[in-house]
mmCIF file with all atom_site columns, C-alpha atoms in Angstrom:
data_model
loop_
_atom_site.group_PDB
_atom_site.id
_atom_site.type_symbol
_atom_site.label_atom_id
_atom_site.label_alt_id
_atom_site.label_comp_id
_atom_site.label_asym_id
_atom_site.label_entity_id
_atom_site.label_seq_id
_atom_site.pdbx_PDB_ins_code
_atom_site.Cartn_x
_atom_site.Cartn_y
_atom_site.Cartn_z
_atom_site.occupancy
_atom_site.B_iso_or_equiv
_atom_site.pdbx_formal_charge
_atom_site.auth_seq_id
_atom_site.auth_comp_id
_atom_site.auth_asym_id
_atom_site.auth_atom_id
_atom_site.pdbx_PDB_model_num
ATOM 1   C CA . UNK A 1 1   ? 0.000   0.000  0.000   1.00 0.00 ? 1   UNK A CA 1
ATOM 2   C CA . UNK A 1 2   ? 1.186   3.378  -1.203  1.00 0.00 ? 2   UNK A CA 1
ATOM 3   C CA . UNK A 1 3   ? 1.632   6.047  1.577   1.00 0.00 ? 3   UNK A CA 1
ATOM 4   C CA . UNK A 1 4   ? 0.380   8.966  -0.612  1.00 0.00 ? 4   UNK A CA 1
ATOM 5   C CA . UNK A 1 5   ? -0.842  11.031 1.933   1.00 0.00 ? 5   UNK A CA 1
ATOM 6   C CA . UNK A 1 6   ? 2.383   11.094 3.890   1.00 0.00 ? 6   UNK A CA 1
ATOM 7   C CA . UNK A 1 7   ? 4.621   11.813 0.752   1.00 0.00 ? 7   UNK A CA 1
ATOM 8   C CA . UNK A 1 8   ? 1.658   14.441 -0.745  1.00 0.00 ? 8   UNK A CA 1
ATOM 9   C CA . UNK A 1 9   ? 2.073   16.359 3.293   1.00 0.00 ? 9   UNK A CA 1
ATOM 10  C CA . UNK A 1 10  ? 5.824   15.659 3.604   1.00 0.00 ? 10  UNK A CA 1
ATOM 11  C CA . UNK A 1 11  ? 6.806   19.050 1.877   1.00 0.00 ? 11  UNK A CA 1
ATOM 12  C CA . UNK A 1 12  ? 3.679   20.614 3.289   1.00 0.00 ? 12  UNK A CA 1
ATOM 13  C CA . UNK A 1 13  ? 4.969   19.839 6.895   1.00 0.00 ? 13  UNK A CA 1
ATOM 14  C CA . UNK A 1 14  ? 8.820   21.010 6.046   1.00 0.00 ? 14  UNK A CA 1
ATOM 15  C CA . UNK A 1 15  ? 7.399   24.380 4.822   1.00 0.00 ? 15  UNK A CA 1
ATOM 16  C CA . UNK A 1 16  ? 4.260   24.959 7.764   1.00 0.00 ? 16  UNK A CA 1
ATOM 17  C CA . UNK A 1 17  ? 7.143   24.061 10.470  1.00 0.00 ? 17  UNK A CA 1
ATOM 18  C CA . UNK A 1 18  ? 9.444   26.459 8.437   1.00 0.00 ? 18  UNK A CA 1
ATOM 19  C CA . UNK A 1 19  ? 6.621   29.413 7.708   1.00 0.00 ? 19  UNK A CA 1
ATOM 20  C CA . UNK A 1 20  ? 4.100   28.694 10.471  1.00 0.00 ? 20  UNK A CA 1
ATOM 21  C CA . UNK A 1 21  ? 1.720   31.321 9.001   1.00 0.00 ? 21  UNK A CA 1
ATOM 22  C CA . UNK A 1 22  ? 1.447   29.602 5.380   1.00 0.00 ? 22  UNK A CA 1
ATOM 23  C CA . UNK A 1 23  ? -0.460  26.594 6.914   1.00 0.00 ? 23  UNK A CA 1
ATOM 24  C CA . UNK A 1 24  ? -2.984  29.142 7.656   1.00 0.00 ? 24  UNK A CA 1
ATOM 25  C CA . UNK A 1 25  ? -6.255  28.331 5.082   1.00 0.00 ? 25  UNK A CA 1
ATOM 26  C CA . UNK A 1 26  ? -9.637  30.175 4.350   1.00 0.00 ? 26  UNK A CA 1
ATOM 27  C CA . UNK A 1 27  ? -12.400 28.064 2.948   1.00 0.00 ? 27  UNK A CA 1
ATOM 28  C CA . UNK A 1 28  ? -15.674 29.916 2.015   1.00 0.00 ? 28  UNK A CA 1
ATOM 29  C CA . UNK A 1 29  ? -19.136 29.602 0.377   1.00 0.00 ? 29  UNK A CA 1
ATOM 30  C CA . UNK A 1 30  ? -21.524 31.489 -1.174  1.00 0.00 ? 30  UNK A CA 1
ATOM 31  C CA . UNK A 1 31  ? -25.041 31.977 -2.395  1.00 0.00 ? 31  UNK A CA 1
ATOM 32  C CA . UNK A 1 32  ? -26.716 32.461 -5.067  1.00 0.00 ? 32  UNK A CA 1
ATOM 33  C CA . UNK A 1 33  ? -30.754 31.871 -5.943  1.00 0.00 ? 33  UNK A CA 1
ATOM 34  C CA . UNK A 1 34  ? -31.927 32.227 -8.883  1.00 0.00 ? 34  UNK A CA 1
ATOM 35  C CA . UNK A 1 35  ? -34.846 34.482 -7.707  1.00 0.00 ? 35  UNK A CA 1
ATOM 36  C CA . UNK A 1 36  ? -34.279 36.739 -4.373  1.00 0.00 ? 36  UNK A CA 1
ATOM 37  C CA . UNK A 1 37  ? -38.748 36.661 -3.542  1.00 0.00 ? 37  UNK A CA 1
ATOM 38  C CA . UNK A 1 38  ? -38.933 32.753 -3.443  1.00 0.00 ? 38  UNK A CA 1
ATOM 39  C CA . UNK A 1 39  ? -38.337 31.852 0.141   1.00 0.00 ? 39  UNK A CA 1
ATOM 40  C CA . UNK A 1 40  ? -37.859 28.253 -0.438  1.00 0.00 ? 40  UNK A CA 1
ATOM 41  C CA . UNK A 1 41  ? -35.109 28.080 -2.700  1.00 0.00 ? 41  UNK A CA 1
ATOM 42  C CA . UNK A 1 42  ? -31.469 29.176 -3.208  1.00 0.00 ? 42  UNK A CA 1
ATOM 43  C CA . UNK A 1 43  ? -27.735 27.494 -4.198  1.00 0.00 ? 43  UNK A CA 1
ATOM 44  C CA . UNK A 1 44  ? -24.823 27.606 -3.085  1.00 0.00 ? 44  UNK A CA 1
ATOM 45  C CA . UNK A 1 45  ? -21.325 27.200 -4.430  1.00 0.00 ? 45  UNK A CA 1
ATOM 46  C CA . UNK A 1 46  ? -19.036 25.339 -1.573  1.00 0.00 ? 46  UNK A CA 1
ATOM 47  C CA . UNK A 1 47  ? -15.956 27.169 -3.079  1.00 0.00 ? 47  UNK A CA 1
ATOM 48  C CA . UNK A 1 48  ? -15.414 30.021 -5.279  1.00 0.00 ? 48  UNK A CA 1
ATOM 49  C CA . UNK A 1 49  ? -14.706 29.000 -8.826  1.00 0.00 ? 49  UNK A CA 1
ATOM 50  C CA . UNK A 1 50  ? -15.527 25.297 -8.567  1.00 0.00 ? 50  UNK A CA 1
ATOM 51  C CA . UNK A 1 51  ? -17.860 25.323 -10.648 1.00 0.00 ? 51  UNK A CA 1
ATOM 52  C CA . UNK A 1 52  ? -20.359 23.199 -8.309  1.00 0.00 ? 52  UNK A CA 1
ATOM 53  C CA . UNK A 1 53  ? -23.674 25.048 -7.400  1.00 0.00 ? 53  UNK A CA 1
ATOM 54  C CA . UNK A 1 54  ? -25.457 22.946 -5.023  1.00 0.00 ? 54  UNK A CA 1
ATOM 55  C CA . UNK A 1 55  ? -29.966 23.542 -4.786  1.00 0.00 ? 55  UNK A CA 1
ATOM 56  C CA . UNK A 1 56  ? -30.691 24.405 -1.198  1.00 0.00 ? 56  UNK A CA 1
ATOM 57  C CA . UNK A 1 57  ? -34.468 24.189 -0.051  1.00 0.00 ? 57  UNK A CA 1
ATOM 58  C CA . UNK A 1 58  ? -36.025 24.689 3.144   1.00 0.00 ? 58  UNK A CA 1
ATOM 59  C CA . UNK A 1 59  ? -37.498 21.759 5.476   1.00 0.00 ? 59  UNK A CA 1
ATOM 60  C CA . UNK A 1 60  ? -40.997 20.790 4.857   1.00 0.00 ? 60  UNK A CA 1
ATOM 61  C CA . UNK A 1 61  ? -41.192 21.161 9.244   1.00 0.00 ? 61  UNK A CA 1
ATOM 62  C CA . UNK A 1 62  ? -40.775 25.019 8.638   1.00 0.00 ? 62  UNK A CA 1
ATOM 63  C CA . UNK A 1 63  ? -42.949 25.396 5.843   1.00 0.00 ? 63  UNK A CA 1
ATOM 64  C CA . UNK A 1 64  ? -40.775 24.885 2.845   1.00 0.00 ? 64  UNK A CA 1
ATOM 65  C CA . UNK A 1 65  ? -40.728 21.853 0.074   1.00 0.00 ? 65  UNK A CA 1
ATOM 66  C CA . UNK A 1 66  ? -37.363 20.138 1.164   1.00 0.00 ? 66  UNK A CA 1
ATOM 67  C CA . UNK A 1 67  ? -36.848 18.599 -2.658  1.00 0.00 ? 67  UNK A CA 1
ATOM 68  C CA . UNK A 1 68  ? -33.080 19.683 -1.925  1.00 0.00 ? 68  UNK A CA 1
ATOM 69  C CA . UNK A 1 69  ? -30.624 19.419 0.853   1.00 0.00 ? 69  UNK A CA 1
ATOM 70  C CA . UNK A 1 70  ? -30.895 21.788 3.680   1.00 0.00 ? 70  UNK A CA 1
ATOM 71  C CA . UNK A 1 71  ? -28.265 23.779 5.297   1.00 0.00 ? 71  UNK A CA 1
ATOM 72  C CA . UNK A 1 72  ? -28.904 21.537 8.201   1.00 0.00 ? 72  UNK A CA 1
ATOM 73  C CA . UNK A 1 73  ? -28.823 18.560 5.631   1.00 0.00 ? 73  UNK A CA 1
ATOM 74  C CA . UNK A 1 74  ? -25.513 20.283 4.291   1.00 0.00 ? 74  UNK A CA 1
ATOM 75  C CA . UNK A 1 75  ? -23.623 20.816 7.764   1.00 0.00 ? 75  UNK A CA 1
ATOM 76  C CA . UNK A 1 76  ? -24.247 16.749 8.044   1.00 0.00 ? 76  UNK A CA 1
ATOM 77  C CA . UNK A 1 77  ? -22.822 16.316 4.711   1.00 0.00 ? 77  UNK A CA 1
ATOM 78  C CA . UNK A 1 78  ? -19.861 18.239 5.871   1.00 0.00 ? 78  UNK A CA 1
ATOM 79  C CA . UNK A 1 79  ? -19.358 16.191 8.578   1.00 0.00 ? 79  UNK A CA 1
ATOM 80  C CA . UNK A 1 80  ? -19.560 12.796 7.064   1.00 0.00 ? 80  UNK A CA 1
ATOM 81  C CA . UNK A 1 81  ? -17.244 14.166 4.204   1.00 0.00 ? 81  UNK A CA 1
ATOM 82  C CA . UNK A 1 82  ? -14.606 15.743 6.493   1.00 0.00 ? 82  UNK A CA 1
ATOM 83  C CA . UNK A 1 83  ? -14.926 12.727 9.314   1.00 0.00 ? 83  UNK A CA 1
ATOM 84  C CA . UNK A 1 84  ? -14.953 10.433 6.152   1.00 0.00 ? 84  UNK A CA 1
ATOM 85  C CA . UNK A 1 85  ? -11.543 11.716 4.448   1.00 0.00 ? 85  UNK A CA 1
ATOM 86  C CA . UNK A 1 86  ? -10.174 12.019 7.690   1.00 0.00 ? 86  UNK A CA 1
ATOM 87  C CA . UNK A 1 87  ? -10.290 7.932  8.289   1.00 0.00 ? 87  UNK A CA 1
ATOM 88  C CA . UNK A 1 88  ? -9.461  7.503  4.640   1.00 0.00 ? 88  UNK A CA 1
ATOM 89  C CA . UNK A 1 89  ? -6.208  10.003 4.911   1.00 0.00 ? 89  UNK A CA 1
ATOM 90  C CA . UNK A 1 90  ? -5.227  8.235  8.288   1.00 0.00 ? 90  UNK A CA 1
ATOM 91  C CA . UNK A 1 91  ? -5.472  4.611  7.112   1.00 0.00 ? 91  UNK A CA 1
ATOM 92  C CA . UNK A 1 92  ? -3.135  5.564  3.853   1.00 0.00 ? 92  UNK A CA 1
ATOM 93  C CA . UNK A 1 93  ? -0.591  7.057  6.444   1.00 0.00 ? 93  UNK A CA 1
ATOM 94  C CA . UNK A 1 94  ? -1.125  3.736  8.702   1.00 0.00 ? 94  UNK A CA 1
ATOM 95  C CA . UNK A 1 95  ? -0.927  1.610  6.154   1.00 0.00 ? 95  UNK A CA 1
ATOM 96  C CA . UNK A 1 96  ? -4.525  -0.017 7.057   1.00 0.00 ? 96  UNK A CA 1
ATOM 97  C CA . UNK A 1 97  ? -6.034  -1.011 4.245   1.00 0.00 ? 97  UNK A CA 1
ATOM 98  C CA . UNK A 1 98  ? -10.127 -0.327 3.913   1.00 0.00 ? 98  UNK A CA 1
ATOM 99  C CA . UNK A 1 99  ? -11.908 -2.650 2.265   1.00 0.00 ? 99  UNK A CA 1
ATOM 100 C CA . UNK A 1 100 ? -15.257 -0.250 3.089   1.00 0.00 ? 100 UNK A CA 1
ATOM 101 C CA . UNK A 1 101 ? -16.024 2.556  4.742   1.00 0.00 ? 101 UNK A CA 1
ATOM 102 C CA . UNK A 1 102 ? -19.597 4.824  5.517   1.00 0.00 ? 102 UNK A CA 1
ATOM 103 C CA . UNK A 1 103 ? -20.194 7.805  7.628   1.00 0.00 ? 103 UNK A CA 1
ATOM 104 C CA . UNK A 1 104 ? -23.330 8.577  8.645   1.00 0.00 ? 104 UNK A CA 1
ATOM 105 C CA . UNK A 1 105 ? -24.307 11.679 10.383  1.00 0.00 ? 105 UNK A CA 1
ATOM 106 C CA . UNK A 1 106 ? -27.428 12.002 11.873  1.00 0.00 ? 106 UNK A CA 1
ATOM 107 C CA . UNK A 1 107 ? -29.104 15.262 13.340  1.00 0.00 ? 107 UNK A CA 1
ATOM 108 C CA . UNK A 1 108 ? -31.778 16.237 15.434  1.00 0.00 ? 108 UNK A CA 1
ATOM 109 C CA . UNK A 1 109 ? -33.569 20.100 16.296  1.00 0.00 ? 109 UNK A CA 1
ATOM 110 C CA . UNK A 1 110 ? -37.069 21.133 17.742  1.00 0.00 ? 110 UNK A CA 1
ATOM 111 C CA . UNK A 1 111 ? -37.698 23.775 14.865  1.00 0.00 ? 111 UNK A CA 1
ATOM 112 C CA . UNK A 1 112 ? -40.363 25.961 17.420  1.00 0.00 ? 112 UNK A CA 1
ATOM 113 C CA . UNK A 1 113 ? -37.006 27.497 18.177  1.00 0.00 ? 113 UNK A CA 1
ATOM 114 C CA . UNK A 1 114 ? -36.256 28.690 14.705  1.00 0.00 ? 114 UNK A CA 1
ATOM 115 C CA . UNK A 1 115 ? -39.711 29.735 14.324  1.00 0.00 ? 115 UNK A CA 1
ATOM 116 C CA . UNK A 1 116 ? -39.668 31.642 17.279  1.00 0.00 ? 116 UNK A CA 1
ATOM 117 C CA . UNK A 1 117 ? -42.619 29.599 19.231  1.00 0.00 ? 117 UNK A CA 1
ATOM 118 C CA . UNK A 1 118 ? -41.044 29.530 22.481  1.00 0.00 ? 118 UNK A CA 1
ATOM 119 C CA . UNK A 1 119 ? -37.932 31.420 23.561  1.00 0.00 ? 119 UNK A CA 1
ATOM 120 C CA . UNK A 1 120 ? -36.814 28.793 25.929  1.00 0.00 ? 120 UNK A CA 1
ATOM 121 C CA . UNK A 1 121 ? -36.247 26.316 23.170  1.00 0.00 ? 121 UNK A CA 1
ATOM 122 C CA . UNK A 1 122 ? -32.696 26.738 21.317  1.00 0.00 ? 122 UNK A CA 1
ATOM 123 C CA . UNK A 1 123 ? -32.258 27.326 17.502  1.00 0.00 ? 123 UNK A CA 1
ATOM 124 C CA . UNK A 1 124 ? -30.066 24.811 15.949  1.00 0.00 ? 124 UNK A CA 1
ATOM 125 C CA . UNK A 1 125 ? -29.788 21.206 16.583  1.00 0.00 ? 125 UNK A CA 1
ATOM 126 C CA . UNK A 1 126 ? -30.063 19.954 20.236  1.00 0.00 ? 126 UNK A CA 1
ATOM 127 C CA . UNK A 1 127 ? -28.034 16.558 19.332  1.00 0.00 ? 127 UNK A CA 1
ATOM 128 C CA . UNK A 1 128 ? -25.548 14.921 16.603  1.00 0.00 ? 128 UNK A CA 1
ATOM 129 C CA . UNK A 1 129 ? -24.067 11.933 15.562  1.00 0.00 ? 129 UNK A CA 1
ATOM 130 C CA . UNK A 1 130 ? -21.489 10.401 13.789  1.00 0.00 ? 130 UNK A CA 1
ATOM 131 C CA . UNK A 1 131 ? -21.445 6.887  12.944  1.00 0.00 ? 131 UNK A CA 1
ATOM 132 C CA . UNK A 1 132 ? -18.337 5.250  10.972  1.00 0.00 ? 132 UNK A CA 1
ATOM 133 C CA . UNK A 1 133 ? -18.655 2.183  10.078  1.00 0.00 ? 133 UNK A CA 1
ATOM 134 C CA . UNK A 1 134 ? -15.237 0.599  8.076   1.00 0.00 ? 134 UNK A CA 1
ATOM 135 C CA . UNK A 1 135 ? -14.003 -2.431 7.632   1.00 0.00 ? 135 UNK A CA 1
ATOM 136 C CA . UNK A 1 136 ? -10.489 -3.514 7.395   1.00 0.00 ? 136 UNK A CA 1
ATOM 137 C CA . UNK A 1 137 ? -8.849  -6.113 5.214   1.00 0.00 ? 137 UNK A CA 1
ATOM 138 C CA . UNK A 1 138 ? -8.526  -9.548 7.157   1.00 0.00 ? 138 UNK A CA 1
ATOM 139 C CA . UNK A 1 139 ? -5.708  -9.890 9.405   1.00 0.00 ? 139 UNK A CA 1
ATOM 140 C CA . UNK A 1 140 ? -5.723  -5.761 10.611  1.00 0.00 ? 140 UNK A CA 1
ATOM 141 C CA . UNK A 1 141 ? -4.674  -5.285 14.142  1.00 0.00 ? 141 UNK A CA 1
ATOM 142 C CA . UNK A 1 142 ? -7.475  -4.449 16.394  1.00 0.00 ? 142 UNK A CA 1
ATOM 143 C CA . UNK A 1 143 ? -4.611  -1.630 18.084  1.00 0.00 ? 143 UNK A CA 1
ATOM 144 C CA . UNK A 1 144 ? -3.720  -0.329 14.794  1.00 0.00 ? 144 UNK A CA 1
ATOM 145 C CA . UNK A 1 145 ? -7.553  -0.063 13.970  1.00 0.00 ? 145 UNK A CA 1
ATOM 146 C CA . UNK A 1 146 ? -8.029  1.640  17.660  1.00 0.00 ? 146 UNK A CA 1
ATOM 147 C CA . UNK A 1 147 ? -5.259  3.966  16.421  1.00 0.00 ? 147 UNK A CA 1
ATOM 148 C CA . UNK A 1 148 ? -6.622  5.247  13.411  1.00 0.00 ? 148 UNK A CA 1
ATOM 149 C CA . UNK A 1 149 ? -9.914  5.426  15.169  1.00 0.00 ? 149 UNK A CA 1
ATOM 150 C CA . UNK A 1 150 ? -8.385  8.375  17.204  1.00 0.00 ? 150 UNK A CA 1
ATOM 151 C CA . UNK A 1 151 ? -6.143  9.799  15.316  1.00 0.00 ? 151 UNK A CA 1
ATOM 152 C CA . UNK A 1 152 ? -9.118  10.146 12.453  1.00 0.00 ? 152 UNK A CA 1
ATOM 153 C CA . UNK A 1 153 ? -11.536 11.491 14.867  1.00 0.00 ? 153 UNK A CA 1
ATOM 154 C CA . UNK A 1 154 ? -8.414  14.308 16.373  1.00 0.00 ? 154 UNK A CA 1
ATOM 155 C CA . UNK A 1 155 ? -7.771  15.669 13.013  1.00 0.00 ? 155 UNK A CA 1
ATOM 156 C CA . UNK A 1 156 ? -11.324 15.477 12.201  1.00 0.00 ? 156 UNK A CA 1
ATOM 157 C CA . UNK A 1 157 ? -11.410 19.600 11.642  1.00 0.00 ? 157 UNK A CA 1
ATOM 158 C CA . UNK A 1 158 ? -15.669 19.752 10.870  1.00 0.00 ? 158 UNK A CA 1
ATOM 159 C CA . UNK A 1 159 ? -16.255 17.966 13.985  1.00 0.00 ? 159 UNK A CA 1
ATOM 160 C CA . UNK A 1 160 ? -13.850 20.284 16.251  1.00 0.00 ? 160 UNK A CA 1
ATOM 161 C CA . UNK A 1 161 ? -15.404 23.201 15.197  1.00 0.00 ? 161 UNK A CA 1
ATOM 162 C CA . UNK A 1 162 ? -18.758 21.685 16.066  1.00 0.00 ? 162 UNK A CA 1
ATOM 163 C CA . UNK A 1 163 ? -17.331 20.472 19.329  1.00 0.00 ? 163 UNK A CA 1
ATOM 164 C CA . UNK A 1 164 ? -15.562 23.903 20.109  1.00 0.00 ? 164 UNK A CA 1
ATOM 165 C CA . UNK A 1 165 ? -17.757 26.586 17.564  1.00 0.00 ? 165 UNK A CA 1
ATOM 166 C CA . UNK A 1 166 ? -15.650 30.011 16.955  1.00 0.00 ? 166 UNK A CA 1
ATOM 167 C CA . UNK A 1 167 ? -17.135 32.783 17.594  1.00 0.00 ? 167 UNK A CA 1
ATOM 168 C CA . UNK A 1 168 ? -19.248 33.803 14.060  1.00 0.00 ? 168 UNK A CA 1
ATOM 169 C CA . UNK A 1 169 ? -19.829 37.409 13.063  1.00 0.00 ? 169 UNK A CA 1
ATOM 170 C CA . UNK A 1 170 ? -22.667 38.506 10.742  1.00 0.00 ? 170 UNK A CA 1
ATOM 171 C CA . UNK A 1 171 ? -22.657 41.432 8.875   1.00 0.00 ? 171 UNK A CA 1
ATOM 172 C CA . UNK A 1 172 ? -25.673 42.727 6.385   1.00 0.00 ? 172 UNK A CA 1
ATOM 173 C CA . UNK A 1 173 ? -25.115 45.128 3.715   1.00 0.00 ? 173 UNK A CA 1
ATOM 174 C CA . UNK A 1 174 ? -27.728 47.012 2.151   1.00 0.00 ? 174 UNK A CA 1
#
């Protein structure tokens, strides 16, 4: 098994130990619906100049269609994708070989707090989860396995931020 990862960060790690402030990254999104009035529906591009526009709609428990992903579907998705390439980027530098792997995150919110029924009930969701389910090929030490289990869930950057959120400011422009 190739150790790609640890030969693609090998230079990276010589130059962020060298130049601390270059491993410093910005990722970003943005909007864009079609039409401002409809309520329902927008896009949104995960990263400037990808050329992937993602259909957002709005949960059918708040009023909306939900015949797209939701932001709350989308922070899942980012989850499951970061906790995902986090196990796959591990194994490679372990040397465990996956023969399968699935994330599944799962997430649950009363919405009366987003629609403002009761101010004692939070907005956003009250609990997550993240499931990983992999499998190993035969003969995989169950250490080695416990090893990449932690070191993929430490370097697991979606799910620290959830765990420990930054503060976020909001600014509106009109």
């Amino acid at each position: 098994m190739s150790a790609i990862v640890y030969n693609a960060q090998k230079p990276l790690r010589a130059e962020y130990k060298q130049t601390p402030e270059s491993a410093m990254v910005t990722d970003h999104a943005r909007t864009s619906g079609q039409d401002a009035s409809d309520p329902f529906h927008s896009r949104v591009e995960p990263m400037d100049g990808c050329g992937v526009v993602i259909p957002v709609g709005v949960h059918a428990a708040v009023g909306g269609t939900h015949e797209a992903p939701t932001p709350g579907d989308l922070l899942c998705a980012a989850l499951a994708a970061c906790q995902d390439s986090a196990v796959r980027m591990v194994a490679n530098i372990l040397g465990v070989e996956l023969t399968s792997l699935e994330v599944r995150v799962t997430a649950a919110v009363d919405v009366r707090g987003t629609m403002a029924m009761d101010p004692a009930i939070p907005v956003g969701f009250q609990s997550m989860s993240c499931d990983v389910n992999l499998q190993a090929k035969d003969g995989t030490p169950p250490d080695l396995l416990e090893k990449l289990r932690f070191a993929a869930e430490r370097c697991c950057v979606v799910q620290h931020t959830l765990k420990s959120p930054p503060q976020v400011k909001t600014t509106f422009a009109f």
